Amino acid sequence: MELGVIGILGAGRVGTAVARQALKAGYRVRIATAKSADEIALLAEIITPGAEAVDAAEAAAADLVVVAVPLHKYRTLRPDLLAGRTVVDAMNYWAQTDGVIADFDDDARGSSEVIQEFLAGARLVKSLNHIGYRELEVDGREAGSADRRALALASDDDDAKAKVAGFIDRLGYDPIDAGPLSAGRLFQPGTAIFNAAHTAEQLRGLLAEANEPALP
Amino acid sequence: MEIGAYSFGDTQLNPDGSQRETSEAVRNLFEAIVHADVAGLDYFGIGEHHTTSMPASSPGAIVAAAAAATKQIKLGSAASIISTDDPVRVFQQFATADAISGGGRIEITAGRGSSVETFPLFGYDLGDYDELYAQKLDLLMTINNSAAPEVTWSGSRRPAIADLAVVPRPASGRLPIWLATGGNAGSSARAGQLGLPVSFGIIGGAPHRFAPLAELYRRSAAQAGHAGPEIQVSVAALGLVAPTKQEALERFYPGWRNLNVEMGRLRGWPAPDKRAFLAQADAPGAYYVGDPDEVAERIVHLHGHLGHMRHFLQTDIGGLPHEHLLESITLLAAEVKPRVTRLLSRK
Ligand SMILES: NC(=O)c1ccc[n+]([C@@H]2O[C@H](COP(=O)([O-])OP(=O)(O)OC[C@H]3O[C@@H](n4cnc5c(N)ncnc54)[C@H](OP(=O)(O)O)[C@@H]3O)[C@@H](O)[C@H]2O)c1
């Protein structure tokens, strides 16, 4: 079966790790930054061998797009390019390391809900945010392995979520449906899910626990 | 290969765990640098940091004091958070220290810093993160590369300078200016494009993962037409040397734990896990914790991947007893360095 093309916006620590892991899984990968394709050609050749360095517009036109830019730059993303696309939001709001960003700090919603509002037409799926960039290439396992790590997905678009679940599985992780995009709050920085590695069973347990109504 | 140390300052702890004076941490740091000079260490870096547990906020001041009190050791920042400082001032402070040192052993390492506390402290907007860094670095390089004391520069994130003197000039005309990065590929490429030496901060994972970044750095430099002695790589890492591996682990772990507990409290992480520590403390982990043989061998092993010319360790974290820092420095200079030299000459 021909696997689709993965477009990655951001060639930082996360973007390049996702690119290499996707290449290993057999995907074709296009990687882009805010710079032009030729400005990152050498970077792609050496850091993500096999991935094609492209302009952001071309990465955004892939079958599945992973956004891994620093959160404070989210307004430099192009909503028009991402409209209608299946987009994985791997970004986190973490004031202690990234500094306070008013758009997120003053908002009770999860960071991905704010991103969804900005990328209005995108079919946004929150995932890949609660695994360290170094772990991503180390912790992946074959499906069925007893110690396989699980990653949560949250989205308001079920088709997009299913597509991203297939991608996560091929990267070497058990995809776990956490629910609508607002459920992304359950695996943001500071949560138990964010803070450690979990198997599918553990992750389901933590999600259930977090969803339980607080006792009066 | 140069062997060195770096520090952010390390506030000592009372037996009940409470913090002692930050001024004591600065005196300890100064004493450690003087000790390193006598012991024969090649380099000491002071990393700008602004927390009560790591209070080395002013590398320029410490470097100037140490310049007067030392004879041979190279001194620098590791790193100066250039985005939120004034490059004119940073240059002047280090050029002043260069004059005091007799010339030729003062360096600047420019970085972004891994946390963002300098932005609110100095009143900068985090939204300007990239622009500030790019422009401040450009100004710093413009001053350093100027043939005359008079400098002209303009940009959007700092008032322009029109033919004004920036003095003193370094004794040898220019200061070495390094670019620090924690493993972002774009930053490695940028260092090469600018023709600046690059300093990799490797604080977790297997250090040889940085090999492609070193290659990207060197090829970016070559592509931009930069060759020559300035195209070089150094590595900053965590570590402690003791007479035995067991002692090294026992000495380093409590401070490592304290630091991680503190960061965890700030950032909402769980308490650190000793297994994670131990995994990093053996090859191919990131912590150079061991006896002189092991640490030397691991530095030489990494050299096979990165070809770096300097390897320097941060040892004093989380209230490490000062005498353990001093002994580690002694061993680095007297035991690790000759072993590294010997092992490399056999290659
Ligand atoms: N650190 C982790 O382990 C981890 C894990 C999961 C998620 N995250 C999250 O992932 C995100 C990225 O983190 P990182 O550490 O990879 O950041 P990083 O190393 O700073 O890299 C960010 C990348 O984004 C690019 N970029 C900036 N604006 C862009 C735009 N408009 N279009 C396309 N590319 C753009 C940058 O390149 P140019 O500036 O050259 O364009 C750079 O390549 C953050 O939100 C972080 O919280 C981090």
XYZ file of C-alpha atoms and ligand atoms in Angstrom:
611
model
C 0.000 0.000 0.000
C 1.219 3.456 -0.863
C 1.509 5.552 2.284
C 0.629 9.197 2.023
C 2.850 12.246 2.127
C 3.557 13.871 5.469
C 4.157 17.605 5.482
C 5.988 19.065 8.438
C 5.931 22.729 9.343
C 8.926 23.419 11.541
C 12.399 21.935 11.229
C 13.346 22.316 14.869
C 13.892 19.564 17.388
C 10.359 18.206 17.158
C 9.855 18.671 13.429
C 13.086 16.904 12.468
C 12.448 14.035 14.918
C 8.922 13.509 13.526
C 10.357 13.655 10.010
C 12.950 10.954 10.676
C 10.453 8.727 12.454
C 7.931 9.103 9.613
C 10.618 8.289 7.034
C 11.512 5.189 9.014
C 7.839 4.199 8.928
C 7.891 4.424 5.135
C 6.201 7.778 4.553
C 7.332 10.344 2.078
C 8.131 13.512 3.993
C 8.206 17.167 3.033
C 9.647 19.538 5.567
C 9.392 23.327 5.661
C 10.069 26.342 7.815
C 9.163 29.979 7.369
C 12.265 30.226 5.185
C 12.405 29.221 1.531
C 13.011 25.618 0.490
C 16.564 26.194 -0.736
C 17.524 27.827 2.548
C 16.831 24.579 4.394
C 17.946 22.152 1.674
C 21.279 21.388 3.321
C 19.592 21.018 6.699
C 17.147 18.481 5.309
C 19.881 16.599 3.467
C 21.948 16.132 6.624
C 19.432 16.154 9.486
C 16.447 14.427 7.869
C 17.976 12.439 4.998
C 15.274 11.352 2.595
C 12.911 14.206 3.397
C 12.326 16.845 0.782
C 12.926 20.461 1.753
C 9.999 22.509 0.483
C 8.282 25.844 0.968
C 5.602 25.991 3.658
C 2.836 26.031 1.033
C 4.014 22.738 -0.379
C 4.291 21.085 3.022
C 0.802 22.302 3.842
C -0.553 20.571 0.724
C 0.481 17.104 1.993
C -2.003 14.393 2.988
C -1.288 15.028 6.633
C 0.433 18.072 8.077
C 2.302 18.193 11.381
C 2.718 21.641 12.907
C 5.777 21.901 15.142
C 6.635 25.572 15.295
C 7.223 27.449 18.538
C 3.783 28.258 19.901
C 4.461 31.981 20.150
C 4.799 31.949 16.370
C 1.441 30.399 15.637
C 0.196 33.583 14.034
C 2.871 33.228 11.354
C 1.121 30.040 10.161
C -1.095 30.523 7.105
C -4.735 29.563 7.789
C -5.545 29.698 4.068
C -2.931 27.044 3.291
C -4.173 24.730 6.030
C -7.900 25.056 5.405
C -9.448 21.652 4.725
C -6.207 19.858 5.689
C -5.709 17.251 8.357
C -3.335 18.996 10.743
C -1.591 17.562 13.798
C -0.966 20.220 16.405
C 2.160 19.092 18.291
C 2.601 22.432 20.039
C 2.406 23.130 23.736
C 1.805 26.144 25.879
C 4.281 26.009 28.678
C 4.661 29.416 30.292
C 7.529 28.265 32.513
C 9.768 27.552 29.539
C 8.224 29.549 26.712
C 7.215 32.589 28.734
C 3.719 33.955 29.219
C 1.776 34.334 25.985
C -1.400 36.307 26.589
C -3.414 34.545 23.854
C -3.098 31.326 25.819
C -2.662 32.515 29.378
C -5.811 34.599 29.393
C -7.832 31.787 27.887
C -9.273 28.891 29.861
C -9.390 26.747 26.732
C -6.682 24.334 25.749
C -3.936 25.645 23.481
C -5.192 23.567 20.547
C -8.658 25.120 20.822
C -7.044 28.538 20.441
C -5.037 27.234 17.476
C -8.194 25.774 15.919
C -9.899 29.147 16.155
C -6.966 30.723 14.323
C -6.670 27.906 11.745
C -10.417 28.030 11.282
C -10.718 25.709 8.281
C -8.157 23.128 9.370
C -9.185 19.686 10.587
C -7.074 19.915 13.697
C -5.944 16.960 15.791
C -3.969 17.478 18.965
C -1.306 14.796 19.357
C 2.450 14.142 19.475
C 2.726 16.926 22.045
C 3.245 14.754 25.103
C 6.327 12.871 24.032
C 9.814 14.382 24.199
C 11.522 14.928 20.878
C 14.367 12.631 21.882
C 11.977 9.914 23.058
C 10.000 9.929 19.833
C 12.724 8.092 17.943
C 13.562 5.716 20.793
C 10.295 4.672 22.416
C 8.424 3.471 19.312
C 7.562 -0.270 19.197
C 5.859 -2.742 16.892
C 2.084 -2.948 17.278
C 1.226 -5.522 19.908
C 4.415 -5.098 21.967
C 3.565 -5.304 25.650
C 5.513 -2.154 26.523
C 4.271 -0.104 23.586
C 3.830 3.519 24.521
C 0.490 5.209 23.850
C -0.208 8.719 22.583
C -3.489 10.571 22.995
C -5.461 12.255 20.208
C -8.122 14.917 20.558
C -10.152 16.365 17.720
C -13.630 17.529 16.774
C -13.221 15.880 13.363
C -13.566 12.107 13.511
C -12.217 11.417 10.033
C -9.125 13.496 10.659
C -8.680 11.787 14.005
C -8.847 8.343 12.397
C -6.280 9.355 9.813
C -3.895 10.673 12.452
C -4.463 7.523 14.536
C -3.143 5.471 11.620
C -0.109 7.735 11.386
C 0.637 7.494 15.135
C 0.343 3.714 14.945
C 2.871 3.543 12.104
C 5.243 5.780 14.035
C 5.275 3.043 16.689
C 2.688 4.170 19.240
C -0.778 3.104 20.327
C -3.193 5.891 19.352
C -5.758 6.582 22.062
C -8.859 8.634 21.342
C -9.201 11.185 24.142
C -12.360 12.751 22.683
C -13.099 16.204 21.281
C -10.430 18.863 20.848
C -11.297 20.288 24.260
C -10.092 16.988 25.777
C -6.625 18.053 24.689
C -6.523 19.895 28.022
C -6.107 16.506 29.682
C -2.677 15.980 28.146
C -1.219 19.463 28.153
C 1.901 20.427 30.146
C 1.404 19.969 33.865
C -0.946 16.984 33.579
C -0.145 13.433 34.679
C -0.388 12.259 31.076
C 2.089 14.885 29.914
C 4.561 14.071 32.645
C 5.331 10.425 31.949
C 5.241 7.585 29.447
C 2.170 5.330 29.497
C 0.897 2.188 27.847
C -2.541 2.187 26.200
C -4.176 0.762 29.293
C -2.552 3.294 31.610
C -3.400 6.163 29.305
C -7.053 5.106 29.056
C -7.149 4.892 32.839
C -5.734 8.375 33.263
C -8.166 9.810 30.726
C -11.096 8.155 32.475
C -9.898 9.424 35.831
C -9.539 12.955 34.488
C -13.010 12.797 32.943
C -14.718 11.621 36.121
C -16.897 14.362 37.568
C -15.370 15.715 40.758
C -17.101 14.378 43.855
C -19.105 16.975 45.732
C 41.708 19.163 22.898
C 40.949 21.782 25.513
C 39.332 20.657 28.745
C 37.281 23.094 30.769
C 34.459 23.821 33.155
C 31.447 26.091 33.242
C 29.045 27.207 35.915
C 25.857 29.206 36.423
C 26.793 29.717 40.070
C 25.510 27.257 42.638
C 23.924 28.488 45.844
C 24.958 26.228 48.714
C 22.365 24.605 50.929
C 22.085 24.463 54.709
C 21.656 21.056 56.331
C 17.891 21.699 56.513
C 17.812 22.251 52.738
C 17.335 26.022 52.868
C 19.467 28.182 50.597
C 22.529 30.042 51.768
C 23.598 33.429 50.415
C 23.785 34.032 46.667
C 26.848 36.213 47.333
C 28.619 33.142 48.707
C 27.832 31.327 45.440
C 29.547 34.095 43.486
C 32.607 33.988 45.766
C 32.750 30.211 45.371
C 32.564 30.564 41.612
C 35.392 33.080 41.632
C 37.465 30.789 43.839
C 36.794 27.837 41.540
C 38.043 29.797 38.520
C 41.258 30.785 40.288
C 41.683 27.183 41.397
C 41.124 25.961 37.817
C 43.808 28.341 36.568
C 46.335 27.021 39.061
C 45.338 23.422 38.330
C 45.964 23.965 34.621
C 42.439 23.784 33.205
C 42.166 25.311 29.717
C 38.851 27.123 29.920
C 36.211 28.376 32.352
C 32.809 29.632 31.197
C 30.263 31.552 33.220
C 26.673 31.109 32.136
C 24.270 34.001 32.578
C 21.532 32.814 34.889
C 19.037 34.668 37.025
C 17.710 32.354 39.720
C 18.423 32.210 43.440
C 19.822 28.699 43.038
C 22.011 29.746 40.080
C 22.893 33.406 40.529
C 25.707 34.029 38.010
C 23.731 36.847 36.431
C 26.742 38.912 35.358
C 29.377 36.890 33.504
C 31.177 40.072 32.419
C 31.822 41.134 36.007
C 33.059 37.701 37.074
C 35.224 37.356 33.982
C 36.799 40.757 34.649
C 37.561 39.871 38.255
C 38.918 36.474 37.249
C 40.984 38.024 34.471
C 42.930 39.923 37.115
C 43.366 36.903 39.360
C 44.418 34.272 36.805
C 47.401 33.771 34.510
C 46.739 31.278 31.740
C 43.126 30.048 31.690
C 40.762 31.163 28.912
C 37.644 32.839 30.277
C 34.296 33.451 28.683
C 30.580 33.566 29.044
C 28.728 30.289 28.551
C 26.538 31.855 27.475
C 25.612 35.558 27.481
C 21.889 35.946 26.807
C 22.486 38.372 24.029
C 18.804 38.848 23.048
C 18.007 40.745 26.240
C 21.312 42.494 26.800
C 22.968 45.385 25.052
C 25.683 44.072 22.722
C 27.635 47.315 23.099
C 27.831 46.780 26.847
C 28.583 43.077 26.554
C 31.404 43.792 24.143
C 32.817 46.577 26.331
C 32.781 44.410 29.445
C 34.596 41.536 27.772
C 37.029 43.807 25.952
C 37.786 45.410 29.318
C 38.424 41.995 30.844
C 40.600 41.210 27.821
C 42.735 44.262 28.578
C 43.010 43.306 32.242
C 43.940 39.707 31.366
C 46.870 40.831 29.283
C 45.001 39.963 26.109
C 44.110 36.857 24.171
C 42.216 34.731 26.664
C 38.773 36.325 26.879
C 35.851 35.079 24.782
C 32.139 35.725 24.409
C 29.592 33.014 23.791
C 26.266 34.361 22.608
C 23.099 32.376 23.213
C 19.378 32.649 23.573
C 19.251 30.948 26.942
C 17.132 27.901 27.607
C 14.602 29.724 29.726
C 13.004 33.046 29.145
C 13.324 34.756 32.527
C 15.469 37.573 31.127
C 12.566 38.835 29.010
C 10.386 40.071 31.878
C 13.475 40.964 33.916
C 14.840 43.380 31.341
C 11.512 44.365 29.861
C 11.642 42.691 26.472
C 8.772 41.222 24.508
C 8.940 37.479 24.010
C 7.192 37.926 20.674
C 10.452 39.515 19.521
C 12.498 36.454 20.469
C 13.971 35.731 17.053
C 14.380 39.293 15.832
C 16.086 40.382 19.039
C 18.526 37.505 18.864
C 19.364 38.014 15.203
C 19.817 41.762 15.480
C 21.738 41.793 18.752
C 24.069 39.158 17.397
C 24.544 41.179 14.244
C 25.432 44.256 16.277
C 27.866 42.296 18.456
C 29.602 40.929 15.360
C 29.654 44.348 13.721
C 31.432 45.817 16.740
C 33.857 42.909 16.955
C 34.682 42.943 13.260
C 35.145 46.699 13.095
C 38.672 47.705 12.149
C 38.324 51.036 13.932
C 36.773 51.837 17.318
C 33.984 53.759 15.551
C 30.956 51.638 14.799
C 27.928 52.237 12.613
C 24.889 49.995 12.853
C 21.148 50.156 12.467
C 18.277 47.776 13.028
C 14.694 47.789 14.262
C 15.140 46.339 17.744
C 17.753 48.719 19.124
C 18.557 52.367 18.483
C 21.019 52.889 15.642
C 24.652 53.787 16.241
C 26.200 56.318 13.883
C 29.968 56.324 13.865
C 30.398 56.152 17.627
C 33.435 54.744 19.432
C 33.014 51.435 21.238
C 36.071 51.015 23.440
C 38.345 49.508 24.576
C 39.336 47.460 21.575
C 40.569 43.945 22.357
C 44.349 43.571 22.555
C 44.445 41.302 19.519
C 41.857 43.294 17.570
C 38.920 40.946 18.037
C 37.441 38.614 20.618
C 36.460 35.050 19.802
C 32.647 35.057 19.611
C 30.950 31.681 19.825
C 27.351 30.811 19.119
C 25.709 28.523 21.668
C 22.961 26.098 20.689
C 21.161 23.243 22.373
C 20.695 21.169 19.254
C 18.383 23.133 17.032
C 19.410 22.396 13.455
C 18.595 25.897 12.234
C 20.898 27.428 14.844
C 23.730 25.099 13.840
C 23.304 26.090 10.207
C 23.191 29.748 11.171
C 26.463 29.519 13.118
C 28.116 28.077 10.026
C 26.614 30.685 7.711
C 27.893 33.427 10.012
C 31.337 31.835 10.203
C 31.234 31.704 14.007
C 32.540 28.834 16.123
C 29.677 26.818 17.597
C 29.209 25.572 21.152
C 26.809 22.646 21.579
C 25.093 22.408 24.948
C 24.364 18.707 25.375
C 22.316 18.114 28.492
C 20.452 14.897 27.720
C 20.346 11.944 25.364
C 23.309 10.386 23.630
C 25.837 13.124 22.794
C 26.855 11.519 19.514
C 23.347 12.405 18.232
C 24.937 15.802 17.615
C 27.151 14.434 14.824
C 24.748 15.454 12.017
C 24.458 18.915 13.579
C 28.252 19.291 13.562
C 28.269 18.207 9.929
C 25.482 20.661 9.089
C 27.471 23.380 10.848
C 30.674 22.653 8.941
C 28.995 22.301 5.569
C 26.940 25.468 6.094
C 30.187 27.286 6.862
C 31.875 25.880 3.765
C 28.877 26.763 1.610
C 29.024 30.350 2.859
C 32.743 30.506 2.103
C 33.952 30.383 5.705
C 37.032 28.281 6.302
C 39.917 28.533 8.688
C 40.452 28.310 12.402
C 37.194 29.957 13.467
C 35.152 27.032 12.173
C 35.284 24.875 15.250
C 33.037 23.042 17.663
C 32.983 22.910 21.447
C 30.804 20.853 23.758
C 29.293 21.930 27.076
C 27.910 19.052 29.137
C 27.076 18.057 32.680
C 29.560 16.008 34.657
C 31.731 15.452 37.684
C 35.045 13.678 38.090
C 35.978 11.897 41.323
C 38.649 9.350 42.206
C 36.165 6.524 41.573
C 32.982 6.154 39.542
C 31.023 5.326 42.677
C 32.152 8.502 44.426
C 31.387 10.522 41.319
C 27.819 9.174 41.191
C 27.299 9.732 44.918
C 28.592 13.282 44.748
C 26.686 14.368 41.634
C 23.295 12.753 42.209
C 21.988 14.826 45.162
C 22.571 18.120 43.381
C 21.134 16.751 40.148
C 18.085 15.663 42.087
C 17.725 19.023 43.851
C 17.905 20.878 40.567
C 15.330 18.610 38.947
C 13.001 18.831 41.926
C 13.213 22.618 41.720
C 12.609 22.697 37.983
C 9.838 20.148 38.347
C 8.112 22.298 40.932
C 8.318 25.290 38.609
C 7.309 23.441 35.484
C 4.869 20.905 36.857
C 7.053 17.823 36.358
C 7.061 14.839 38.663
C 10.015 14.211 40.979
C 13.053 12.929 39.117
C 13.799 9.273 38.893
C 17.157 7.838 39.934
C 17.068 5.310 37.101
C 16.896 8.144 34.582
C 19.929 9.673 36.248
C 21.897 6.449 36.197
C 21.008 5.803 32.570
C 22.514 9.175 31.629
C 25.579 8.662 33.832
C 26.978 5.750 31.802
C 28.093 5.712 28.189
C 26.484 6.634 25.854
C 24.539 8.954 28.180
C 24.945 12.683 28.456
C 26.468 12.994 31.937
C 30.244 12.806 32.160
C 30.196 11.440 35.692
C 33.007 9.067 36.497
C 36.629 8.479 37.316
C 39.298 10.138 35.158
C 39.693 7.102 32.897
C 36.012 6.840 32.047
C 35.479 10.556 31.529
C 38.561 10.811 29.313
C 37.480 7.819 27.238
C 33.985 9.197 26.746
C 35.285 12.604 25.698
C 37.575 10.946 23.175
C 34.731 8.763 21.932
C 32.586 11.831 21.325
C 35.507 13.475 19.582
C 35.336 10.669 17.032
C 31.811 11.853 16.194
C 32.079 15.625 16.500
C 35.749 16.502 16.105
C 35.317 19.112 18.816
C 38.251 21.124 20.112
C 36.981 21.812 23.630
C 34.934 19.811 26.096
C 33.795 21.548 29.252
C 31.675 20.403 32.157
C 29.106 21.955 34.454
C 29.525 20.294 37.823
C 28.123 22.560 40.521
C 24.360 22.169 40.455
C 21.753 21.829 43.188
C 24.058 22.798 46.067
C 27.021 20.552 45.294
C 29.446 20.855 48.213
C 32.105 23.297 47.047
C 35.021 20.961 47.798
C 33.610 18.419 45.346
C 33.637 21.024 42.608
C 37.219 21.924 43.400
C 38.340 18.295 43.407
C 36.572 17.624 40.110
C 38.373 20.600 38.575
C 41.704 19.338 39.893
C 41.073 15.903 38.410
C 39.879 17.328 35.093
C 43.098 19.291 34.716
C 45.588 16.865 36.226
C 44.124 13.482 35.263
C 41.504 13.768 32.504
C 43.323 16.189 30.244
C 46.576 14.199 29.927
C 44.571 11.028 29.279
C 42.555 12.731 26.549
C 45.743 14.045 24.965
C 47.323 10.599 25.080
C 44.259 8.816 23.683
C 43.864 11.317 20.860
C 47.525 11.096 19.885
C 47.123 7.341 19.422
C 44.324 7.780 16.934
N 10.732 19.796 23.172
C 9.952 18.749 23.097
O 10.353 17.614 23.448
C 8.537 18.906 22.591
C 7.735 17.781 22.500
C 6.472 17.887 21.946
C 6.036 19.131 21.513
N 6.810 20.236 21.626
C 6.296 21.508 21.076
O 6.653 21.546 19.692
C 6.802 22.885 19.250
C 8.125 23.039 18.524
O 9.205 22.833 19.432
P 10.721 22.707 18.957
O 11.496 22.415 20.169
O 10.813 21.772 17.822
O 11.015 24.190 18.422
P 12.304 24.718 17.675
O 13.415 23.729 17.794
O 12.490 26.113 18.098
O 11.888 24.698 16.097
C 10.843 25.431 15.556
C 10.864 25.352 14.029
O 9.706 26.019 13.498
C 10.090 26.800 12.350
N 9.073 27.828 12.078
C 8.845 28.998 12.717
N 7.775 29.638 12.177
C 7.332 28.853 11.155
C 6.241 28.952 10.206
N 5.408 29.980 10.210
N 6.092 27.950 9.308
C 6.891 26.884 9.307
N 7.928 26.737 10.170
C 8.143 27.705 11.087
C 11.466 27.265 12.726
O 12.225 27.627 11.603
P 12.424 29.144 11.106
O 12.370 30.022 12.309
O 13.747 29.102 10.434
O 11.299 29.371 10.165
C 12.059 26.001 13.355
O 12.531 25.132 12.357
C 6.660 23.761 20.493
O 5.363 24.296 20.551
C 6.877 22.781 21.639
O 6.168 23.166 22.796
C 8.071 20.133 22.147
